C-alpha cells in the first residue's frame, strides 16, 4: 500500500483550516463574507472545506467557522469572529 506520512498527519488538516480561514477573510477584507465551500490541497492531500456564518447576540459580530473534511470525516475546525464595518 501507499504510505504518506504527511497526508495522514492530523496537524496538516489544522494548517489547511488556518489557511482556508485566512484566505477567505483576506479575499473579502471581511466584507461580502458569505457561506461557501471548496477544496484545498496541502502536501499532496486534498481537503474539502466549508465556511459557515452564524449570527451572535451582538448584531455587529458574526461567527465564522471553517470545517476541514477528508473522506467525509471532519479533520479540523477553526472559529473566529468578525465585526461589521460601519
PDB file of C-alpha atoms in Angstrom:
ATOM      1  CA  UNK A   1       0.000   0.000   0.000  1.00  0.00           C
ATOM      2  CA  UNK A   2       0.849   3.643  -0.330  1.00  0.00           C
ATOM      3  CA  UNK A   3       2.317   5.257   2.770  1.00  0.00           C
ATOM      4  CA  UNK A   4       2.047   9.036   3.020  1.00  0.00           C
ATOM      5  CA  UNK A   5       3.229  10.379   6.343  1.00  0.00           C
ATOM      6  CA  UNK A   6       2.243  13.985   5.641  1.00  0.00           C
ATOM      7  CA  UNK A   7      -1.125  13.168   4.092  1.00  0.00           C
ATOM      8  CA  UNK A   8      -2.410  11.468   7.207  1.00  0.00           C
ATOM      9  CA  UNK A   9      -0.904  13.845   9.770  1.00  0.00           C
ATOM     10  CA  UNK A  10      -3.687  15.476  11.816  1.00  0.00           C
ATOM     11  CA  UNK A  11      -1.705  18.715  12.195  1.00  0.00           C
ATOM     12  CA  UNK A  12      -1.823  19.138   8.427  1.00  0.00           C
ATOM     13  CA  UNK A  13      -5.621  19.443   8.489  1.00  0.00           C
ATOM     14  CA  UNK A  14      -5.222  22.173  11.110  1.00  0.00           C
ATOM     15  CA  UNK A  15      -2.830  24.060   8.839  1.00  0.00           C
ATOM     16  CA  UNK A  16      -5.311  23.678   5.981  1.00  0.00           C
ATOM     17  CA  UNK A  17      -8.072  25.100   8.226  1.00  0.00           C
ATOM     18  CA  UNK A  18      -5.909  28.076   9.206  1.00  0.00           C
ATOM     19  CA  UNK A  19      -5.024  28.757   5.567  1.00  0.00           C
ATOM     20  CA  UNK A  20      -8.613  28.492   4.310  1.00  0.00           C
ATOM     21  CA  UNK A  21      -9.794  30.851   7.071  1.00  0.00           C
ATOM     22  CA  UNK A  22      -7.052  33.366   6.274  1.00  0.00           C
ATOM     23  CA  UNK A  23      -7.688  33.226   2.520  1.00  0.00           C
ATOM     24  CA  UNK A  24     -11.427  33.792   2.937  1.00  0.00           C
ATOM     25  CA  UNK A  25     -11.003  36.663   5.394  1.00  0.00           C
ATOM     26  CA  UNK A  26      -8.273  38.335   3.320  1.00  0.00           C
ATOM     27  CA  UNK A  27     -10.047  37.998  -0.017  1.00  0.00           C
ATOM     28  CA  UNK A  28     -13.034  39.997   1.226  1.00  0.00           C
ATOM     29  CA  UNK A  29     -11.363  42.077   3.938  1.00  0.00           C
ATOM     30  CA  UNK A  30     -14.242  40.717   5.974  1.00  0.00           C
ATOM     31  CA  UNK A  31     -16.729  42.418   3.636  1.00  0.00           C
ATOM     32  CA  UNK A  32     -19.077  40.349   1.477  1.00  0.00           C
ATOM     33  CA  UNK A  33     -18.117  37.332   3.538  1.00  0.00           C
ATOM     34  CA  UNK A  34     -20.589  34.545   2.766  1.00  0.00           C
ATOM     35  CA  UNK A  35     -21.078  30.856   3.329  1.00  0.00           C
ATOM     36  CA  UNK A  36     -19.161  28.855   0.751  1.00  0.00           C
ATOM     37  CA  UNK A  37     -17.222  25.642   0.270  1.00  0.00           C
ATOM     38  CA  UNK A  38     -14.419  24.263  -1.845  1.00  0.00           C
ATOM     39  CA  UNK A  39     -11.319  22.115  -1.889  1.00  0.00           C
ATOM     40  CA  UNK A  40      -7.839  22.904  -0.637  1.00  0.00           C
ATOM     41  CA  UNK A  41      -4.699  20.924  -1.388  1.00  0.00           C
ATOM     42  CA  UNK A  42      -1.789  20.737   1.021  1.00  0.00           C
ATOM     43  CA  UNK A  43       1.243  18.435   0.791  1.00  0.00           C
ATOM     44  CA  UNK A  44      -0.449  16.272  -1.825  1.00  0.00           C
ATOM     45  CA  UNK A  45      -3.638  15.810   0.185  1.00  0.00           C
ATOM     46  CA  UNK A  46      -6.936  17.315  -0.926  1.00  0.00           C
ATOM     47  CA  UNK A  47      -9.328  18.502   1.748  1.00  0.00           C
ATOM     48  CA  UNK A  48     -12.940  19.615   1.437  1.00  0.00           C
ATOM     49  CA  UNK A  49     -13.738  22.778   3.334  1.00  0.00           C
ATOM     50  CA  UNK A  50     -16.869  24.604   4.368  1.00  0.00           C
ATOM     51  CA  UNK A  51     -17.133  28.161   5.655  1.00  0.00           C
ATOM     52  CA  UNK A  52     -20.265  28.890   7.694  1.00  0.00           C
ATOM     53  CA  UNK A  53     -21.524  32.154   9.149  1.00  0.00           C
ATOM     54  CA  UNK A  54     -23.689  32.452  12.250  1.00  0.00           C
ATOM     55  CA  UNK A  55     -25.309  35.437  13.903  1.00  0.00           C
ATOM     56  CA  UNK A  56     -24.347  36.156  17.506  1.00  0.00           C
ATOM     57  CA  UNK A  57     -26.230  38.032  20.262  1.00  0.00           C
ATOM     58  CA  UNK A  58     -24.223  41.106  19.186  1.00  0.00           C
ATOM     59  CA  UNK A  59     -25.660  42.217  15.812  1.00  0.00           C
ATOM     60  CA  UNK A  60     -22.280  43.714  14.885  1.00  0.00           C
ATOM     61  CA  UNK A  61     -20.464  40.398  15.382  1.00  0.00           C
ATOM     62  CA  UNK A  62     -20.581  37.331  13.110  1.00  0.00           C
ATOM     63  CA  UNK A  63     -19.185  33.908  14.000  1.00  0.00           C
ATOM     64  CA  UNK A  64     -17.126  32.390  11.167  1.00  0.00           C
ATOM     65  CA  UNK A  65     -16.449  28.631  11.217  1.00  0.00           C
ATOM     66  CA  UNK A  66     -14.191  26.742   8.816  1.00  0.00           C
ATOM     67  CA  UNK A  67     -14.535  22.962   8.816  1.00  0.00           C
ATOM     68  CA  UNK A  68     -11.998  20.717   7.068  1.00  0.00           C
ATOM     69  CA  UNK A  69     -13.070  17.238   5.952  1.00  0.00           C
ATOM     70  CA  UNK A  70     -11.337  14.345   4.260  1.00  0.00           C
ATOM     71  CA  UNK A  71     -13.252  11.284   3.108  1.00  0.00           C
ATOM     72  CA  UNK A  72     -16.399  12.878   4.588  1.00  0.00           C
ATOM     73  CA  UNK A  73     -14.917  12.947   8.098  1.00  0.00           C
ATOM     74  CA  UNK A  74     -14.163  16.144   9.976  1.00  0.00           C
ATOM     75  CA  UNK A  75     -10.416  16.632  10.404  1.00  0.00           C
ATOM     76  CA  UNK A  76     -10.190  20.155  11.801  1.00  0.00           C
ATOM     77  CA  UNK A  77     -12.293  23.168  12.710  1.00  0.00           C
ATOM     78  CA  UNK A  78     -11.424  26.815  13.251  1.00  0.00           C
ATOM     79  CA  UNK A  79     -13.695  29.534  14.645  1.00  0.00           C
ATOM     80  CA  UNK A  80     -13.248  33.295  14.640  1.00  0.00           C
ATOM     81  CA  UNK A  81     -15.454  36.352  14.862  1.00  0.00           C
ATOM     82  CA  UNK A  82     -15.650  39.302  12.517  1.00  0.00           C
ATOM     83  CA  UNK A  83     -17.100  42.679  13.332  1.00  0.00           C
ATOM     84  CA  UNK A  84     -19.275  44.509  10.835  1.00  0.00           C
ATOM     85  CA  UNK A  85     -17.691  47.632   9.403  1.00  0.00           C
ATOM     86  CA  UNK A  86     -19.704  50.809   9.752  1.00  0.00           C
TER      87      UNK A  86
END
